[in-house]
mmCIF file of N, CA and C in Angstrom:
data_model
loop_
_atom_site.group_PDB
_atom_site.id
_atom_site.type_symbol
_atom_site.label_atom_id
_atom_site.label_comp_id
_atom_site.label_asym_id
_atom_site.label_seq_id
_atom_site.Cartn_x
_atom_site.Cartn_y
_atom_site.Cartn_z
ATOM 1 N N UNK L 1 -7.229 83.498 -30.174
ATOM 2 C CA UNK L 1 -6.607 82.264 -29.802
ATOM 3 C C UNK L 1 -6.594 82.012 -28.296
ATOM 4 N N UNK L 2 -6.276 83.114 -27.598
ATOM 5 C CA UNK L 2 -6.225 83.015 -26.129
ATOM 6 C C UNK L 2 -7.597 82.785 -25.568
ATOM 7 N N UNK L 3 -8.661 83.337 -26.112
ATOM 8 C CA UNK L 3 -10.067 83.155 -25.645
ATOM 9 C C UNK L 3 -10.430 81.701 -25.902
ATOM 10 N N UNK L 4 -10.048 81.135 -27.017
ATOM 11 C CA UNK L 4 -10.400 79.725 -27.344
ATOM 12 C C UNK L 4 -9.731 78.788 -26.331
ATOM 13 N N UNK L 5 -8.485 79.059 -25.909
ATOM 14 C CA UNK L 5 -7.841 78.247 -24.942
ATOM 15 C C UNK L 5 -8.565 78.297 -23.567
ATOM 16 N N UNK L 6 -8.927 79.510 -23.200
ATOM 17 C CA UNK L 6 -9.624 79.717 -21.942
ATOM 18 C C UNK L 6 -10.971 79.027 -21.931
ATOM 19 N N UNK L 7 -11.710 79.079 -23.025
ATOM 20 C CA UNK L 7 -13.000 78.416 -23.163
ATOM 21 C C UNK L 7 -12.806 76.900 -23.073
ATOM 22 N N UNK L 8 -11.768 76.355 -23.758
ATOM 23 C CA UNK L 8 -11.529 74.947 -23.693
ATOM 24 C C UNK L 8 -11.118 74.445 -22.296
ATOM 25 N N UNK L 9 -10.319 75.256 -21.622
ATOM 26 C CA UNK L 9 -9.905 74.956 -20.238
ATOM 27 C C UNK L 9 -11.116 74.906 -19.278
ATOM 28 N N UNK L 10 -11.965 75.947 -19.407
ATOM 29 C CA UNK L 10 -13.140 76.018 -18.563
ATOM 30 C C UNK L 10 -14.097 74.807 -18.869
ATOM 31 N N UNK L 11 -14.238 74.465 -20.118
ATOM 32 C CA UNK L 11 -15.054 73.329 -20.505
ATOM 33 C C UNK L 11 -14.471 72.027 -20.007
ATOM 34 N N UNK L 12 -13.154 71.856 -20.062
ATOM 35 C CA UNK L 12 -12.541 70.686 -19.529
ATOM 36 C C UNK L 12 -12.698 70.560 -18.016
ATOM 37 N N UNK L 13 -12.571 71.680 -17.336
ATOM 38 C CA UNK L 13 -12.766 71.644 -15.860
ATOM 39 C C UNK L 13 -14.214 71.329 -15.523
ATOM 40 N N UNK L 14 -15.121 71.913 -16.289
ATOM 41 C CA UNK L 14 -16.563 71.621 -16.058
ATOM 42 C C UNK L 14 -16.877 70.143 -16.260
ATOM 43 N N UNK L 15 -16.324 69.566 -17.333
ATOM 44 C CA UNK L 15 -16.592 68.154 -17.594
ATOM 45 C C UNK L 15 -15.918 67.238 -16.549
ATOM 46 N N UNK L 16 -14.741 67.598 -16.117
ATOM 47 C CA UNK L 16 -14.070 66.854 -15.088
ATOM 48 C C UNK L 16 -14.857 66.892 -13.730
ATOM 49 N N UNK L 17 -15.372 68.032 -13.460
ATOM 50 C CA UNK L 17 -16.187 68.216 -12.237
ATOM 51 C C UNK L 17 -17.367 67.282 -12.299
ATOM 52 N N UNK L 18 -18.097 67.272 -13.442
ATOM 53 C CA UNK L 18 -19.286 66.366 -13.560
ATOM 54 C C UNK L 18 -18.841 64.917 -13.512
ATOM 55 N N UNK L 19 -17.679 64.572 -14.074
ATOM 56 C CA UNK L 19 -17.224 63.187 -14.063
ATOM 57 C C UNK L 19 -16.926 62.684 -12.646
ATOM 58 N N UNK L 20 -16.327 63.546 -11.803
ATOM 59 C CA UNK L 20 -15.981 63.097 -10.457
ATOM 60 C C UNK L 20 -16.979 63.449 -9.374
ATOM 61 N N UNK L 21 -17.723 64.470 -9.525
ATOM 62 C CA UNK L 21 -18.610 64.927 -8.419
ATOM 63 C C UNK L 21 -20.071 65.109 -8.805
ATOM 64 N N UNK L 22 -20.400 65.063 -10.039
ATOM 65 C CA UNK L 22 -21.799 65.287 -10.487
ATOM 66 C C UNK L 22 -22.674 64.073 -10.324
ATOM 67 N N UNK L 23 -23.851 64.212 -10.798
ATOM 68 C CA UNK L 23 -24.822 63.138 -10.820
ATOM 69 C C UNK L 23 -24.313 62.071 -11.769
ATOM 70 N N UNK L 24 -24.428 60.782 -11.359
ATOM 71 C CA UNK L 24 -23.964 59.622 -12.132
ATOM 72 C C UNK L 24 -22.483 59.716 -12.395
ATOM 73 N N UNK L 25 -21.730 60.097 -11.377
ATOM 74 C CA UNK L 25 -20.288 60.239 -11.550
ATOM 75 C C UNK L 25 -19.615 58.847 -11.340
ATOM 76 N N UNK L 26 -18.295 58.859 -11.431
ATOM 77 C CA UNK L 26 -17.550 57.623 -11.321
ATOM 78 C C UNK L 26 -17.722 56.994 -9.903
ATOM 79 N N UNK L 27 -17.641 57.770 -8.814
ATOM 80 C CA UNK L 27 -17.932 57.151 -7.514
ATOM 81 C C UNK L 27 -19.343 56.552 -7.425
ATOM 82 N N UNK L 28 -20.331 57.183 -8.006
ATOM 83 C CA UNK L 28 -21.655 56.578 -8.059
ATOM 84 C C UNK L 28 -21.659 55.252 -8.842
ATOM 85 N N UNK L 29 -20.911 55.234 -9.891
ATOM 86 C CA UNK L 29 -20.853 53.979 -10.699
ATOM 87 C C UNK L 29 -20.201 52.899 -9.962
ATOM 88 N N UNK L 30 -19.161 53.195 -9.233
ATOM 89 C CA UNK L 30 -18.472 52.172 -8.401
ATOM 90 C C UNK L 30 -19.322 51.659 -7.305
ATOM 91 N N UNK L 31 -20.066 52.580 -6.697
ATOM 92 C CA UNK L 31 -20.929 52.185 -5.630
ATOM 93 C C UNK L 31 -22.041 51.268 -6.160
ATOM 94 N N UNK L 32 -22.583 51.600 -7.310
ATOM 95 C CA UNK L 32 -23.617 50.841 -7.940
ATOM 96 C C UNK L 32 -23.130 49.454 -8.279
ATOM 97 N N UNK L 33 -21.843 49.346 -8.697
ATOM 98 C CA UNK L 33 -21.258 48.014 -9.023
ATOM 99 C C UNK L 33 -21.179 47.189 -7.758
ATOM 100 N N UNK L 34 -20.837 47.742 -6.613
ATOM 101 C CA UNK L 34 -20.788 47.024 -5.354
ATOM 102 C C UNK L 34 -22.170 46.564 -4.949
ATOM 103 N N UNK L 35 -23.192 47.444 -5.134
ATOM 104 C CA UNK L 35 -24.547 47.051 -4.845
ATOM 105 C C UNK L 35 -24.993 45.860 -5.698
ATOM 106 N N UNK L 36 -24.666 45.868 -6.976
ATOM 107 C CA UNK L 36 -25.046 44.798 -7.858
ATOM 108 C C UNK L 36 -24.374 43.530 -7.421
ATOM 109 N N UNK L 37 -23.109 43.600 -7.038
ATOM 110 C CA UNK L 37 -22.378 42.374 -6.578
ATOM 111 C C UNK L 37 -23.003 41.817 -5.318
ATOM 112 N N UNK L 38 -23.335 42.718 -4.358
ATOM 113 C CA UNK L 38 -24.033 42.262 -3.168
ATOM 114 C C UNK L 38 -25.351 41.593 -3.440
ATOM 115 N N UNK L 39 -26.090 42.224 -4.341
ATOM 116 C CA UNK L 39 -27.408 41.680 -4.693
ATOM 117 C C UNK L 39 -27.312 40.359 -5.385
ATOM 118 N N UNK L 40 -26.331 40.198 -6.275
ATOM 119 C CA UNK L 40 -26.113 38.916 -6.929
ATOM 120 C C UNK L 40 -25.781 37.812 -5.936
ATOM 121 N N UNK L 41 -25.002 38.114 -4.932
ATOM 122 C CA UNK L 41 -24.674 37.163 -3.886
ATOM 123 C C UNK L 41 -25.898 36.783 -3.102
ATOM 124 N N UNK L 42 -26.729 37.778 -2.736
ATOM 125 C CA UNK L 42 -27.955 37.496 -2.056
ATOM 126 C C UNK L 42 -28.896 36.624 -2.919
ATOM 127 N N UNK L 43 -28.992 36.950 -4.221
ATOM 128 C CA UNK L 43 -29.821 36.160 -5.101
ATOM 129 C C UNK L 43 -29.364 34.704 -5.152
ATOM 130 N N UNK L 44 -28.023 34.470 -5.196
ATOM 131 C CA UNK L 44 -27.469 33.131 -5.275
ATOM 132 C C UNK L 44 -27.822 32.308 -4.049
ATOM 133 N N UNK L 45 -27.695 32.965 -2.833
ATOM 134 C CA UNK L 45 -28.060 32.260 -1.591
ATOM 135 C C UNK L 45 -29.558 31.923 -1.571
ATOM 136 N N UNK L 46 -30.399 32.881 -2.058
ATOM 137 C CA UNK L 46 -31.803 32.611 -2.072
ATOM 138 C C UNK L 46 -32.199 31.523 -3.089
ATOM 139 N N UNK L 47 -31.453 31.507 -4.179
ATOM 140 C CA UNK L 47 -31.695 30.460 -5.199
ATOM 141 C C UNK L 47 -31.388 29.114 -4.639
ATOM 142 N N UNK L 48 -30.239 28.982 -3.880
ATOM 143 C CA UNK L 48 -29.905 27.706 -3.252
ATOM 144 C C UNK L 48 -30.930 27.302 -2.211
ATOM 145 N N UNK L 49 -31.399 28.255 -1.404
ATOM 146 C CA UNK L 49 -32.375 27.927 -0.442
ATOM 147 C C UNK L 49 -33.703 27.440 -1.067
ATOM 148 N N UNK L 50 -34.050 28.090 -2.188
ATOM 149 C CA UNK L 50 -35.278 27.696 -2.924
ATOM 150 C C UNK L 50 -35.125 26.311 -3.474
ATOM 151 N N UNK L 51 -33.922 25.947 -3.948
ATOM 152 C CA UNK L 51 -33.682 24.608 -4.478
ATOM 153 C C UNK L 51 -33.823 23.558 -3.369
ATOM 154 N N UNK L 52 -33.312 23.868 -2.178
ATOM 155 C CA UNK L 52 -33.438 22.962 -1.063
ATOM 156 C C UNK L 52 -34.953 22.772 -0.702
ATOM 157 N N UNK L 53 -35.653 23.899 -0.644
ATOM 158 C CA UNK L 53 -37.126 23.845 -0.311
ATOM 159 C C UNK L 53 -37.888 23.061 -1.395
ATOM 160 N N UNK L 54 -37.564 23.251 -2.627
ATOM 161 C CA UNK L 54 -38.231 22.567 -3.752
ATOM 162 C C UNK L 54 -37.967 21.047 -3.635
ATOM 163 N N UNK L 55 -36.736 20.704 -3.326
ATOM 164 C CA UNK L 55 -36.411 19.249 -3.173
ATOM 165 C C UNK L 55 -37.172 18.687 -1.991
ATOM 166 N N UNK L 56 -37.266 19.420 -0.925
ATOM 167 C CA UNK L 56 -37.993 18.981 0.292
ATOM 168 C C UNK L 56 -39.484 18.755 -0.049
ATOM 169 N N UNK L 57 -40.060 19.714 -0.838
ATOM 170 C CA UNK L 57 -41.458 19.623 -1.181
ATOM 171 C C UNK L 57 -41.684 18.364 -2.111
ATOM 172 N N UNK L 58 -40.802 18.200 -3.065
ATOM 173 C CA UNK L 58 -40.928 17.026 -3.959
ATOM 174 C C UNK L 58 -40.799 15.728 -3.162
ATOM 175 N N UNK L 59 -39.868 15.716 -2.189
ATOM 176 C CA UNK L 59 -39.693 14.521 -1.357
ATOM 177 C C UNK L 59 -40.924 14.234 -0.544
ATOM 178 N N UNK L 60 -41.532 15.276 0.012
ATOM 179 C CA UNK L 60 -42.769 15.101 0.796
ATOM 180 C C UNK L 60 -43.943 14.616 -0.076
ATOM 181 N N UNK L 61 -44.027 15.127 -1.295
ATOM 182 C CA UNK L 61 -45.118 14.715 -2.187
ATOM 183 C C UNK L 61 -44.962 13.293 -2.671
ATOM 184 N N UNK L 62 -43.741 12.810 -2.890
ATOM 185 C CA UNK L 62 -43.530 11.548 -3.551
ATOM 186 C C UNK L 62 -43.222 10.413 -2.537
ATOM 187 N N UNK L 63 -42.601 10.682 -1.443
ATOM 188 C CA UNK L 63 -42.178 9.571 -0.602
ATOM 189 C C UNK L 63 -42.859 9.605 0.756
ATOM 190 N N UNK L 64 -43.196 8.442 1.270
ATOM 191 C CA UNK L 64 -43.806 8.306 2.557
ATOM 192 C C UNK L 64 -42.802 8.392 3.674
ATOM 193 N N UNK L 65 -41.513 8.016 3.354
ATOM 194 C CA UNK L 65 -40.473 8.019 4.393
ATOM 195 C C UNK L 65 -40.217 9.456 4.916
ATOM 196 N N UNK L 66 -40.118 10.391 3.960
ATOM 197 C CA UNK L 66 -39.848 11.772 4.407
ATOM 198 C C UNK L 66 -41.103 12.332 5.196
ATOM 199 N N UNK L 67 -42.279 11.962 4.736
ATOM 200 C CA UNK L 67 -43.493 12.410 5.445
ATOM 201 C C UNK L 67 -43.561 11.819 6.833
ATOM 202 N N UNK L 68 -43.213 10.558 6.947
ATOM 203 C CA UNK L 68 -43.229 9.898 8.239
ATOM 204 C C UNK L 68 -42.154 10.485 9.171
ATOM 205 N N UNK L 69 -40.973 10.739 8.645
ATOM 206 C CA UNK L 69 -39.901 11.358 9.422
ATOM 207 C C UNK L 69 -40.318 12.694 9.920
ATOM 208 N N UNK L 70 -40.935 13.482 9.084
ATOM 209 C CA UNK L 70 -41.353 14.832 9.518
ATOM 210 C C UNK L 70 -42.436 14.737 10.581
ATOM 211 N N UNK L 71 -43.359 13.788 10.425
ATOM 212 C CA UNK L 71 -44.408 13.612 11.412
ATOM 213 C C UNK L 71 -43.837 13.214 12.749
ATOM 214 N N UNK L 72 -42.806 12.405 12.736
ATOM 215 C CA UNK L 72 -42.176 11.977 13.993
ATOM 216 C C UNK L 72 -41.439 13.132 14.662
ATOM 217 N N UNK L 73 -40.579 13.798 13.845
ATOM 218 C CA UNK L 73 -39.748 14.843 14.427
ATOM 219 C C UNK L 73 -40.479 16.120 14.824
ATOM 220 N N UNK L 74 -41.400 16.533 14.016
ATOM 221 C CA UNK L 74 -42.025 17.842 14.252
ATOM 222 C C UNK L 74 -43.322 17.739 15.078
ATOM 223 N N UNK L 75 -44.066 16.641 14.874
ATOM 224 C CA UNK L 75 -45.344 16.509 15.531
ATOM 225 C C UNK L 75 -45.360 15.479 16.659
ATOM 226 N N UNK L 76 -44.270 14.710 16.759
ATOM 227 C CA UNK L 76 -44.170 13.709 17.810
ATOM 228 C C UNK L 76 -45.077 12.521 17.632
ATOM 229 N N UNK L 77 -45.495 12.229 16.415
ATOM 230 C CA UNK L 77 -46.372 11.088 16.184
ATOM 231 C C UNK L 77 -45.577 9.793 16.158
ATOM 232 N N UNK L 78 -46.313 8.733 16.548
ATOM 233 C CA UNK L 78 -45.704 7.391 16.526
ATOM 234 C C UNK L 78 -46.671 6.446 15.826
ATOM 235 N N UNK L 79 -46.134 5.287 15.357
ATOM 236 C CA UNK L 79 -46.945 4.289 14.730
ATOM 237 C C UNK L 79 -47.647 3.448 15.817
ATOM 238 N N UNK L 80 -48.619 2.649 15.394
ATOM 239 C CA UNK L 80 -49.301 1.714 16.340
ATOM 240 C C UNK L 80 -48.259 0.700 16.777
ATOM 241 N N UNK L 81 -48.397 0.256 17.945
ATOM 242 C CA UNK L 81 -47.571 -0.821 18.552
ATOM 243 C C UNK L 81 -46.104 -0.363 18.635
ATOM 244 N N UNK L 82 -45.875 0.932 18.674
ATOM 245 C CA UNK L 82 -44.561 1.449 18.823
ATOM 246 C C UNK L 82 -44.448 2.115 20.189
ATOM 247 N N UNK L 83 -43.270 2.064 20.802
ATOM 248 C CA UNK L 83 -43.050 2.669 22.070
ATOM 249 C C UNK L 83 -42.151 3.890 21.885
ATOM 250 N N UNK L 84 -42.588 4.951 22.453
ATOM 251 C CA UNK L 84 -41.814 6.250 22.321
ATOM 252 C C UNK L 84 -41.025 6.501 23.630
ATOM 253 N N UNK L 85 -39.763 6.741 23.456
ATOM 254 C CA UNK L 85 -38.918 7.030 24.605
ATOM 255 C C UNK L 85 -38.327 8.442 24.386
ATOM 256 N N UNK L 86 -38.453 9.247 25.453
ATOM 257 C CA UNK L 86 -37.888 10.611 25.435
ATOM 258 C C UNK L 86 -36.784 10.640 26.444
ATOM 259 N N UNK L 87 -35.572 10.969 26.031
ATOM 260 C CA UNK L 87 -34.483 11.119 26.914
ATOM 261 C C UNK L 87 -34.235 12.597 27.282
ATOM 262 N N UNK L 88 -34.436 12.874 28.530
ATOM 263 C CA UNK L 88 -34.264 14.246 28.986
ATOM 264 C C UNK L 88 -32.917 14.384 29.690
ATOM 265 N N UNK L 89 -32.088 15.311 29.259
ATOM 266 C CA UNK L 89 -30.824 15.497 29.935
ATOM 267 C C UNK L 89 -30.952 16.035 31.338
ATOM 268 N N UNK L 90 -30.145 15.509 32.291
ATOM 269 C CA UNK L 90 -30.254 15.977 33.653
ATOM 270 C C UNK L 90 -29.366 17.185 33.786
ATOM 271 N N UNK L 91 -29.930 18.234 34.437
ATOM 272 C CA UNK L 91 -29.178 19.433 34.660
ATOM 273 C C UNK L 91 -28.220 19.239 35.825
ATOM 274 N N UNK L 92 -26.955 19.662 35.630
ATOM 275 C CA UNK L 92 -26.051 19.535 36.778
ATOM 276 C C UNK L 92 -26.421 20.487 37.880
ATOM 277 N N UNK L 93 -26.225 20.104 39.140
ATOM 278 C CA UNK L 93 -26.621 20.926 40.277
ATOM 279 C C UNK L 93 -25.496 21.772 40.729
#
């Protein structure tokens, strides 16, 4: 009977050691949960960015207004018979 108790205690200690310090232990599980939460947040931000980009692409394909606006802002293009004014801020001396 005494030997059985000793064996059970040693087995319990061994299992507890693996649970807390071994491979795939509880701290590893908690760390992995944090990694999953961080990755989910990153995925959500990237999904929102992709939605904005997809809307921008659809707008450029379908509408001339967005295409014209982009040509004006990014390329500095103007229409015929239009006058372009650039306002340059004066640096204080």
